[in-house]
Coordinates of C-alpha atoms and ligand atoms in Angstrom, one line a residue:
X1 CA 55.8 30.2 210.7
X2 CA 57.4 33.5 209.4
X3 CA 61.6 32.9 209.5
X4 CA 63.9 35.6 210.2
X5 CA 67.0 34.2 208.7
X6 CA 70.2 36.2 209.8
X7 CA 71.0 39.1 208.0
X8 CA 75.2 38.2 207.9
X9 CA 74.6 34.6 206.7
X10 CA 72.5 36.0 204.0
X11 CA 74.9 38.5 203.1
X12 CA 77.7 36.1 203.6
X13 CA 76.0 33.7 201.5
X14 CA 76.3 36.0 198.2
X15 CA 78.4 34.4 195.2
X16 CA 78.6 31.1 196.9
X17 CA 77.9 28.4 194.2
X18 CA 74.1 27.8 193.9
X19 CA 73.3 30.5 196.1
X20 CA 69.8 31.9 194.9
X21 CA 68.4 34.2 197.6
X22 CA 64.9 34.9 196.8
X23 CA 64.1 31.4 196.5
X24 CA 66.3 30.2 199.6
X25 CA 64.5 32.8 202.0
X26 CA 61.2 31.4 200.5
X27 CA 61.8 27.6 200.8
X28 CA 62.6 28.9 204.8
X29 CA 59.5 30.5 204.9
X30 CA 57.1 28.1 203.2
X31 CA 56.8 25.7 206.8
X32 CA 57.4 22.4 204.3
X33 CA 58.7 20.0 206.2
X34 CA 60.4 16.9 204.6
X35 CA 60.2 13.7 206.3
X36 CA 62.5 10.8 205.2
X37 CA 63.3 7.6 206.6
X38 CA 65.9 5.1 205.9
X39 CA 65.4 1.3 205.8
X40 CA 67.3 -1.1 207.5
X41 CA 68.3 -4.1 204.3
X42 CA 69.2 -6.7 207.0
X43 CA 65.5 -6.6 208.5
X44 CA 63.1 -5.0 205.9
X45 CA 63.5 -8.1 203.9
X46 CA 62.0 -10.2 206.8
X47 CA 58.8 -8.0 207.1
X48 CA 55.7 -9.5 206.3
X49 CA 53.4 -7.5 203.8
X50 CA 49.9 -7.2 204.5
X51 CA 48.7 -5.2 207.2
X52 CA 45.2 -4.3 209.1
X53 CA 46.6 -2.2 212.3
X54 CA 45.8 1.7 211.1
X55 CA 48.5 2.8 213.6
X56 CA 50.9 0.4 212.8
X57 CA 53.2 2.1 210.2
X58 CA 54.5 -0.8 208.3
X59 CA 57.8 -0.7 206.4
X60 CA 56.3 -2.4 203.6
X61 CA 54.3 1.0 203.5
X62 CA 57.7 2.9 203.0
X63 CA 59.0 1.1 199.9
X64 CA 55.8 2.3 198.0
X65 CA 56.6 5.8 199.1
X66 CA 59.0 8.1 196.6
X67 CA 62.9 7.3 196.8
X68 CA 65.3 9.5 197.4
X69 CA 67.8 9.6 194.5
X70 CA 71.0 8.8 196.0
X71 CA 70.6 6.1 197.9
X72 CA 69.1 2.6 198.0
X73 CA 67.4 2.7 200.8
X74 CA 66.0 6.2 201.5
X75 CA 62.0 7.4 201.3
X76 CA 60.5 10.5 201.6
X77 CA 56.8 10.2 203.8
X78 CA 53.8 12.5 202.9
X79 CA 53.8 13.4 206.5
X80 CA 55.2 13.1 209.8
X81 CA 53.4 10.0 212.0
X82 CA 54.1 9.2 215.5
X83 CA 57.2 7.1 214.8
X84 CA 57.5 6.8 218.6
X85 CA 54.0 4.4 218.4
X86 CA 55.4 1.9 215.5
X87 CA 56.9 -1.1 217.0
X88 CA 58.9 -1.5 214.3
X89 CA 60.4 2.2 214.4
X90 CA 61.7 0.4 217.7
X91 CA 62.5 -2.5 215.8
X92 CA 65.6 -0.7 214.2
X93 CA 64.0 -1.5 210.7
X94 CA 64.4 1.9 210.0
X95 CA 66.1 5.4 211.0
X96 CA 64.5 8.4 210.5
X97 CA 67.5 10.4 208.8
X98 CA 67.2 13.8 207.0
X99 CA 67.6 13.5 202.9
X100 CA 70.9 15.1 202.0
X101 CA 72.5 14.1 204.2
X102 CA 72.2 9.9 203.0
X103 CA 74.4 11.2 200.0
X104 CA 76.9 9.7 202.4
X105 CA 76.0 6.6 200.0
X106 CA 77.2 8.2 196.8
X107 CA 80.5 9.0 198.6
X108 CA 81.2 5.6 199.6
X109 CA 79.8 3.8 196.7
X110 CA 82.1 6.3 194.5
X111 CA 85.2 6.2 196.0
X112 CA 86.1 2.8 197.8
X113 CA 85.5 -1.0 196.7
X114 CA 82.2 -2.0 199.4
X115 CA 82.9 -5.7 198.7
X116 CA 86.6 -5.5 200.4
X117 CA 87.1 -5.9 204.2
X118 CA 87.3 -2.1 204.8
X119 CA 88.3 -0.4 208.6
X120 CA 86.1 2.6 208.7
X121 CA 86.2 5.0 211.0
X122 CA 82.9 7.5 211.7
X123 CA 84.5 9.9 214.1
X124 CA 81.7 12.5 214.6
X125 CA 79.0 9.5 215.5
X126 CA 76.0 10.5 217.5
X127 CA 73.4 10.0 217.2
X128 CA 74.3 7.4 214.6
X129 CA 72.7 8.4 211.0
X130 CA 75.9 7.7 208.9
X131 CA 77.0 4.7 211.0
X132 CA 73.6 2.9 210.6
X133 CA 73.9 3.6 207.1
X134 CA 77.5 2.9 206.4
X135 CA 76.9 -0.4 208.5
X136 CA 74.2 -1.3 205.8
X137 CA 76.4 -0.6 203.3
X138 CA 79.9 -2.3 204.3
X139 CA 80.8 -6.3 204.2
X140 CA 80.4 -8.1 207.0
X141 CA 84.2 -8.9 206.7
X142 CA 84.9 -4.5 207.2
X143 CA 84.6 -3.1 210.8
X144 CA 83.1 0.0 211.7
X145 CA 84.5 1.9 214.3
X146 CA 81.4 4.3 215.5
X147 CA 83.3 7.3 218.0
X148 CA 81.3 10.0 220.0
X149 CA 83.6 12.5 221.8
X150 CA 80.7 13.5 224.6
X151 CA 79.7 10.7 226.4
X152 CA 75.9 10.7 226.9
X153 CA 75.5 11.2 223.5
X154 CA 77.6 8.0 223.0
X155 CA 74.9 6.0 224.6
X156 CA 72.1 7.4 222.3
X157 CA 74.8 6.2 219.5
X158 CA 74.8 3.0 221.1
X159 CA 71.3 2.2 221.2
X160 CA 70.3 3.6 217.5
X161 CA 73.6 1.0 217.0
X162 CA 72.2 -1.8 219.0
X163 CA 68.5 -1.3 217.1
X164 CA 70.7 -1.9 213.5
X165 CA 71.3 -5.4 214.7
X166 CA 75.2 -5.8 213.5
X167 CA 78.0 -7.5 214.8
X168 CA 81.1 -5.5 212.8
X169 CA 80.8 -2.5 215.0
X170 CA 83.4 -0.9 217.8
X171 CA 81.3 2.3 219.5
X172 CA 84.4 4.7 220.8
X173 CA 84.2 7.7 223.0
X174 CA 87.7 9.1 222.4
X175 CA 88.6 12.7 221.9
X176 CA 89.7 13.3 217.7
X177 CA 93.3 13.8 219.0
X178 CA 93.3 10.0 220.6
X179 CA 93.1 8.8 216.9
X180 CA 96.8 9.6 216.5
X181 CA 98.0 6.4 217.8
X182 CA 96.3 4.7 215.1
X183 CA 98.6 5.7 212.6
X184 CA 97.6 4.1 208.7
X185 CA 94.7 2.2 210.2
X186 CA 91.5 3.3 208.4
X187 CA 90.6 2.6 204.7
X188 CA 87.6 5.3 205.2
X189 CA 87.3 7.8 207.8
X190 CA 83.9 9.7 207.7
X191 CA 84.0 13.6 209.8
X192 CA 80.3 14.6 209.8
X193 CA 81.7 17.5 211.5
X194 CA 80.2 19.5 214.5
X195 CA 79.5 23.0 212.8
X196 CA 77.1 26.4 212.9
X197 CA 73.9 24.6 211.7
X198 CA 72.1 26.6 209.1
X199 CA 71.4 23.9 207.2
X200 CA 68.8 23.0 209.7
X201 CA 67.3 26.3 210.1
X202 CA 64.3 25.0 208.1
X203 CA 63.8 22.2 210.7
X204 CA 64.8 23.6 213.4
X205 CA 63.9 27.6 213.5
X206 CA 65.1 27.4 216.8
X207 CA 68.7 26.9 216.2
X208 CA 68.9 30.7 214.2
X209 CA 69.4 32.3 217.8
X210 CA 71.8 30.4 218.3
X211 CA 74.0 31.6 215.1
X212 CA 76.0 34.3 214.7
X213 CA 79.6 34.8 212.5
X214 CA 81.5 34.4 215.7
X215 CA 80.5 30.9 215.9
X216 CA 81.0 30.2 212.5
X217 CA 84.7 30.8 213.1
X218 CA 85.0 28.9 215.9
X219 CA 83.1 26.1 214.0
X220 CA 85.9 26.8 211.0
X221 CA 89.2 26.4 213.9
X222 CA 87.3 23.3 215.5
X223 CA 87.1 21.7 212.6
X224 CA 90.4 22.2 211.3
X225 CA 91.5 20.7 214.5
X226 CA 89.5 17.5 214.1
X227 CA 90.6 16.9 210.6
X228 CA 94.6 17.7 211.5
X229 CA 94.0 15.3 214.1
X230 CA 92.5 12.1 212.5
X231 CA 93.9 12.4 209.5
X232 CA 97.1 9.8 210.3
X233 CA 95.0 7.2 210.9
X234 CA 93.8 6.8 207.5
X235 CA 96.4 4.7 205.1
X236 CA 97.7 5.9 202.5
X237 CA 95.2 5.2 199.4
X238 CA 92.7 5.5 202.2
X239 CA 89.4 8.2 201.8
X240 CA 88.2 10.9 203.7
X241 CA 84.7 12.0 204.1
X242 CA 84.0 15.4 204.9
X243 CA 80.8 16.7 205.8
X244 CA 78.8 19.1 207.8
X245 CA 75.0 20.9 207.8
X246 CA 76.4 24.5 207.6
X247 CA 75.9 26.7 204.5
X248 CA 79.1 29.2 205.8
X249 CA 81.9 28.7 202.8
X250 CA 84.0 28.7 205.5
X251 CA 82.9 25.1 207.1
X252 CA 82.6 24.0 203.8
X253 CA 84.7 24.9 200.6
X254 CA 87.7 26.7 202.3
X255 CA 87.5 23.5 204.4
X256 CA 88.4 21.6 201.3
X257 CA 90.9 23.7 200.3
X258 CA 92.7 24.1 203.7
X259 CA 92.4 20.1 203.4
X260 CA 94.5 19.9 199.8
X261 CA 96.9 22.6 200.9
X262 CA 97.9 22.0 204.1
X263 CA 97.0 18.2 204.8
X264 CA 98.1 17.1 201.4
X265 CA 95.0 14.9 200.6
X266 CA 93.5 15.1 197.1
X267 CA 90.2 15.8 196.3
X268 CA 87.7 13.4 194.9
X269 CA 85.1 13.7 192.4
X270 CA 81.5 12.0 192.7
X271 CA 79.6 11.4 189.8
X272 CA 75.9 13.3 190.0
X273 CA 73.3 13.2 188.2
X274 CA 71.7 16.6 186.7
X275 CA 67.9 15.8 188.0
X276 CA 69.1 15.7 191.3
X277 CA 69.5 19.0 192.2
X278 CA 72.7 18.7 193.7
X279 CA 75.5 21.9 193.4
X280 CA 79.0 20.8 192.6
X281 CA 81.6 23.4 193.2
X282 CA 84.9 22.0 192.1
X283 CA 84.7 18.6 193.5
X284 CA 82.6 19.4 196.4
X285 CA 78.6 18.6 197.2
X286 CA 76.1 21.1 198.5
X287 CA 72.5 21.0 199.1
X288 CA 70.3 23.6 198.6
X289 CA 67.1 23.3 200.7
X290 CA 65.1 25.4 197.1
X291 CA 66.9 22.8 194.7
X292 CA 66.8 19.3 196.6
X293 CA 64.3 17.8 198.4
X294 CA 66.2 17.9 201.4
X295 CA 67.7 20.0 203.9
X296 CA 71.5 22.1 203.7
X297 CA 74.1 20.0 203.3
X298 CA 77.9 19.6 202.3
X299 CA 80.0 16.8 201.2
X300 CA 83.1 16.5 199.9
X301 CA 85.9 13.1 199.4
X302 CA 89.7 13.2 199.6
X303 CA 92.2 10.6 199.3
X304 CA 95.1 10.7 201.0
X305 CA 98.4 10.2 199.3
X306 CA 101.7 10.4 201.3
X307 CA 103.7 7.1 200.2
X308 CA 103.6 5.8 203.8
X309 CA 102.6 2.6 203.4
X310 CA 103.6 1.4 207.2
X311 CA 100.5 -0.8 208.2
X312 CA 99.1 -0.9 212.2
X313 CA 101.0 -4.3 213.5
X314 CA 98.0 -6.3 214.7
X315 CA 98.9 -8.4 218.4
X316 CA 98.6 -11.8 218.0
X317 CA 95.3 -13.1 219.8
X318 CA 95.5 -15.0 222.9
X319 CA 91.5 -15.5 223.6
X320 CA 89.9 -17.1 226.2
X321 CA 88.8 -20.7 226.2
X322 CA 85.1 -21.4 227.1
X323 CA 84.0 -24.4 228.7
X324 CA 81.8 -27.0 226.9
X325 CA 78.6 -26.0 228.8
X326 CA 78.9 -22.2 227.9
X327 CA 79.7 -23.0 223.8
X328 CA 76.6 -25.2 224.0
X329 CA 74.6 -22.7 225.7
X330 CA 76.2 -20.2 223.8
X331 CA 75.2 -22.3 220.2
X332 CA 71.9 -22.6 221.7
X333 CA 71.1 -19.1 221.4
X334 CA 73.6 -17.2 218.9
X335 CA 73.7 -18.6 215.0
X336 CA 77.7 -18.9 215.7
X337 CA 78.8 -19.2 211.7
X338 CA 81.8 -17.0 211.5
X339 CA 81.5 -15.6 215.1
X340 CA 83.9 -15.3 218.1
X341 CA 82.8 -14.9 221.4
X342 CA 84.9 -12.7 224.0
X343 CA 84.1 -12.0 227.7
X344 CA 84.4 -8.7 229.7
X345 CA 83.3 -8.6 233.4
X346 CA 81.5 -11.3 232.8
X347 CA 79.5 -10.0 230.0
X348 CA 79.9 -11.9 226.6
X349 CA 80.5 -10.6 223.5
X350 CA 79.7 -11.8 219.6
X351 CA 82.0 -10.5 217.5
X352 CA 83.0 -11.4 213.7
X353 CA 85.7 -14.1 214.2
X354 CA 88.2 -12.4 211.6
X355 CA 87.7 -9.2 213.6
X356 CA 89.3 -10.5 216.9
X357 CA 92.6 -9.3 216.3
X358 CA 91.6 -5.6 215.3
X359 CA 88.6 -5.6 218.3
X360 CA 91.7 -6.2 220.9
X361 CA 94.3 -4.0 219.1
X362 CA 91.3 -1.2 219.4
X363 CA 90.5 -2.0 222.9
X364 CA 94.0 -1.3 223.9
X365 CA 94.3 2.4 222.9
X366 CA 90.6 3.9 222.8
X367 CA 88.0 3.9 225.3
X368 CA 85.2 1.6 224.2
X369 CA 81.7 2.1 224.8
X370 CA 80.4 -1.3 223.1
X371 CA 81.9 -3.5 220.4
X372 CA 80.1 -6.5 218.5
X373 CA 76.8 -7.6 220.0
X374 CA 76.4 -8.2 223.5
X375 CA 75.2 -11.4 224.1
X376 CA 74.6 -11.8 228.0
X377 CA 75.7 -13.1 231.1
X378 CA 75.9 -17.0 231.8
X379 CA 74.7 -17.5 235.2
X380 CA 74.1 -20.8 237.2
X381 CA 74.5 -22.9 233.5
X382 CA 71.7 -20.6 231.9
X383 CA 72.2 -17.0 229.8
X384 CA 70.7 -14.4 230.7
X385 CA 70.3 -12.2 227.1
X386 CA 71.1 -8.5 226.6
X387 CA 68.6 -6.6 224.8
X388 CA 71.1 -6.6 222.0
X389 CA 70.6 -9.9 221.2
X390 CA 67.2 -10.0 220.4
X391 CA 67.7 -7.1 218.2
X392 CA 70.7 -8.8 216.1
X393 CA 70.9 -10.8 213.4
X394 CA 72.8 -13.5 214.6
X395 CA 69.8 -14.6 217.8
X396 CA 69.2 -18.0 216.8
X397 CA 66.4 -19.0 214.8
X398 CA 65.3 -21.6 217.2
X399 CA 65.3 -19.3 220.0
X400 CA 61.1 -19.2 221.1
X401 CA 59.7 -16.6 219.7
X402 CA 56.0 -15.1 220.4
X403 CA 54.5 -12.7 217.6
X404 CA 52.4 -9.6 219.7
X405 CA 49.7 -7.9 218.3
X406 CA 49.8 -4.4 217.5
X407 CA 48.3 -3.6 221.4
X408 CA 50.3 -6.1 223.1
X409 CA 53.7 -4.4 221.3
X410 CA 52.9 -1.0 222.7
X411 CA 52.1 -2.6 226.0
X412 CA 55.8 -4.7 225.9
X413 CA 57.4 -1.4 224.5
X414 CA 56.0 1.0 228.0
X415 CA 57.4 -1.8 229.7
X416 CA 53.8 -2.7 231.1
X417 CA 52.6 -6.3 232.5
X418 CA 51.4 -8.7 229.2
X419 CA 48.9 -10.9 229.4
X420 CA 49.6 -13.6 227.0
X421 CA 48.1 -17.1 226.4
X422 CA 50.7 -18.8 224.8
X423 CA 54.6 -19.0 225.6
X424 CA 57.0 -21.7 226.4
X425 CA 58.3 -21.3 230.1
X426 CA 61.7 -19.4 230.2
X427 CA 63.4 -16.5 228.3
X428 CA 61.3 -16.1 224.7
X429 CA 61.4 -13.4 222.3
X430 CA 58.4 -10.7 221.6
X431 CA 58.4 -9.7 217.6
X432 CA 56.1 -7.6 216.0
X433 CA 55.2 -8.4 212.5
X434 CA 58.4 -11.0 212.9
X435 CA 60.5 -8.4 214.1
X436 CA 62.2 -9.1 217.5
X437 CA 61.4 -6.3 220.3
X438 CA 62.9 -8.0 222.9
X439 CA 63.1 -10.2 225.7
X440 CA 60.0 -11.8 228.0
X441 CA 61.1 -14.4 230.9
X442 CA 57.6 -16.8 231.6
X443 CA 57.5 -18.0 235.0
X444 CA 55.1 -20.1 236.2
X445 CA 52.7 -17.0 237.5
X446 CA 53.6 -14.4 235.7
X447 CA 55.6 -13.0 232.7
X448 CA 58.4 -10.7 233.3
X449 CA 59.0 -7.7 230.5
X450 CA 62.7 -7.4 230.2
X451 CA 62.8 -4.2 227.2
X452 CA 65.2 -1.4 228.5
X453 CA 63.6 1.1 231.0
X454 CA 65.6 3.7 229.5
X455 CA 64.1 3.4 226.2
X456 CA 60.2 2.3 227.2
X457 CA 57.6 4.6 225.9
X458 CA 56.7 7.4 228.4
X459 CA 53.8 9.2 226.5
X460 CA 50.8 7.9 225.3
X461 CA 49.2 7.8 221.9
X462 CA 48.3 11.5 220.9
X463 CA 50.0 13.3 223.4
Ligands
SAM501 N1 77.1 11.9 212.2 C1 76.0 12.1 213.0 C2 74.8 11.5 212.4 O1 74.8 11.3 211.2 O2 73.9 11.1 213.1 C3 75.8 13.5 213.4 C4 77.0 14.2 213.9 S1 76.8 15.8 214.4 C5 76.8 16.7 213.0 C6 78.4 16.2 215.0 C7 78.9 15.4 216.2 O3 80.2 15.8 216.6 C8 78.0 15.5 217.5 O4 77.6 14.3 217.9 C9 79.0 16.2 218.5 O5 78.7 15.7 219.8 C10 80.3 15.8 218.0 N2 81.4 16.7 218.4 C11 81.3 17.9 219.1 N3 82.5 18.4 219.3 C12 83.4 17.6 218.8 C13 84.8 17.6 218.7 N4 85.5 18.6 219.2 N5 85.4 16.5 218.2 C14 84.7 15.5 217.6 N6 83.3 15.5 217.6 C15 82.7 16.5 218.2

């Protein structure tokens, strides 16, 4: 499809670092699309190998496919199949995340020590591509606080979270501005920032009436806002991320430089290697759709240096006490090793036990969304599990657990009746290629299907 790229970015785009015209209006007009997905390390390793379903796309297909450079656990696909008819898309063991942008990896890996219990804020979250992939990348010991500002596209964040299957995780909907009364808290805070979109344009043709320079400034203002406002809650020593999809110099390098000048963070620099195709302009990243196979894309690191070493007091932890019958259920069906449990309306949580303290200090000055992995609900000495458990890693291994065919996964997965043989009597899992889907309850004449409405399957196959 022919692309009519805007005459001001174009013109705006001369003398920028990298910027080769002819061959950037060309990439826009070839129609290649690159697909690229991301693997999830705490489930791939589980999946089986072999495979006989045609229409079952397994991951151990993916890690045959070509990498992508800068990170461990990216792929590029040959083509585009119906993710939304792979069980195991569903799975959460794997996101389907554009290229560049998992360079996220480089900029973590380069610039803070992944073994150490880190706090790490995402603030721009949704719909969760950098938080599934800093998750797979931080300790279980670091938390992740995952914050959307517009609430319905919190709870998108929170199910792509809930899919990941981890525990460390806070999901936040606070403004950038609420962020101030954690002053010195973060060792990382990550701004994938909201911005004028160009990058996509190649994706997403559709977007390019939606651009003009107007926007582009008030992209520039908004940004500066969210950065003046979240930067206090990173320590000192600590590093911020900056990112964003635009190719306007004015999202992107004079960004950076507003950063050094006025915020008084220093800039970082990444090491890169010369095949990859990556433009480094001082010590900032782009992407260049005609150089990377990828989409556009800017990164940049700063650390923040301003002597105040002041740390967030953490309030000493006064949890609830859980009756014998509910830690036995409770052991029955979470594997409990370094976990804490915490109720709220009657919901329970699983949360890393050395966590606790920060969880609580959190919940008292953002809003919370979600936080750890919900467990379920404890009614009439039995639990009734949330759809989060089955997807974690921490269900317990002796929960009963039914493998589904290929058929039978896309029947559980549009929420329709199942017909199954076997199946102890009560709450079992349903795993595909020995990846939980969710929850079944077998009664004595039927089975109930307990996945999510929200996220069943609505289309069929080839539709
Ligand atoms: N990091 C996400 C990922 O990798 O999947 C993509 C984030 S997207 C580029 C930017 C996000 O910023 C959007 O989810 C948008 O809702 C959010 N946003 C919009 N206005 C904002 C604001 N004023 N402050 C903070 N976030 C904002």
């Amino acid at each position: 499809m022919p692309v009519n790229l805007p005459t001001e970015l174009l013109r705006s785009l001369q003398g920028v670092n990298g910027f080769d015209e002819e061959a950037f209006v060309k990439v826009h007009q070839s129609g290649e699309q690159v697909t690229s997905i991301r693997v999830n390390p705490f489930k791939v390793s589980n999946a089986k190998s072999e495979t006989s379903d045609i229409n079952s796309f397994r991951v151990s297909r993916f890690t045959s496919h070509e990498k992508i450079p800068w990170t461990e656990y990216g792929y590029y696909l040959p083509s585009r199949p119906s993710f939304t008819f792979d069980p195991l898309f569903h799975a959460g063991c794997y996101y389907v995340q554009e290229a560049s942008s998992m360079f996220l990896e480089q900029a973590l890996k380069q610039t803070v020590d992944l073994k150490q219990p880190l706090k790490v804020l995402d603030l721009c979250a949704a719909p969760g591509g950098k938080s599934t992939h800093i998750l797979s990348l931080i300790s279980k010991e670091s938390l992740l606080v995952s914050n959307e500002v517009i609430r319905s596209r919190a709870n998108i964040l929170v199910d792509n979270i809930v899919k990941w299957g981890r525990s460390n995780i806070l999901v936040t909907n606070n403004d950038p501005r609420d962020f101030k009364r954690l002053q010195n808290y973060f060792d990382v805070i990550v701004v994938d920032a909201p911005c004028s979109g160009s990058g996509l344009f190649r994706r997403d043709p559709e977007a390019i009436d939606e651009w003009s320079e107007q926007n582009v400034a008030l992209c520039c203002q908004r940004q500066q806002r969210i950065l003046a406002d979240v930067v206090p809650a990173l320590k000192n020593g600590g590093v911020l991320i900056y990112s964003t999809c635009s190719y306007s110099r004015q999202e992107d390098e004079d960004i950076a430089g507003w950063l050094i000048s006025d915020l008084k963070v220093k800039s970082q620099k990444l090491k890169v290697k010369s095949d990859w195709g990556v433009n480094e302009t001082g010590e900032s990243y782009r992407f260049w759709p005609d150089k990377v196979k990828g989409e556009g894309f800017f990164i940049a690191c700063f650390r923040k240096k301003d002597g105040n070493d002041e740390e967030t007091y953490l309030p000493k932890v006064k949890q609830e006490k859980f009756s014998n019958l509910e830690m036995e259920i409770l052991i029955k069906n979470v594997n409990t090793d370094g976990i804490s449990f915490l109720r709220n309306r009657e919901i329970l949580h699983a949360v890393p036990e050395k966590l606790i303290a920060d969880i609580i200090l959190l919940s008292s000055r953002l809003r919370i969304v979600d936080y750890g992995t919900k467990i379920g609900e404890i009614i009439k000495e039995k639990l009734i599990p949330d759809h989060a458990l089955a997807l974690s890693a921490i269900v317990s291994d002796r929960t009963p657990r039914i493998e589904l065919d290929y058929e039978q996964a896309i029947q559980y997965l549009k929420k329709k009746e199942l017909n199954l043989q076997a199946g102890k009597k009560g709450w079992n899992l349903v795993a595909y290629d020995g990846q939980p889907l969710g929850w079944i309850n077998i009664l004595s004449n039927r089975i109930n299907n307990y996945y999510p409405k929200e996220l069943r399957i609505l289309k069929d196959f080839n539709t």
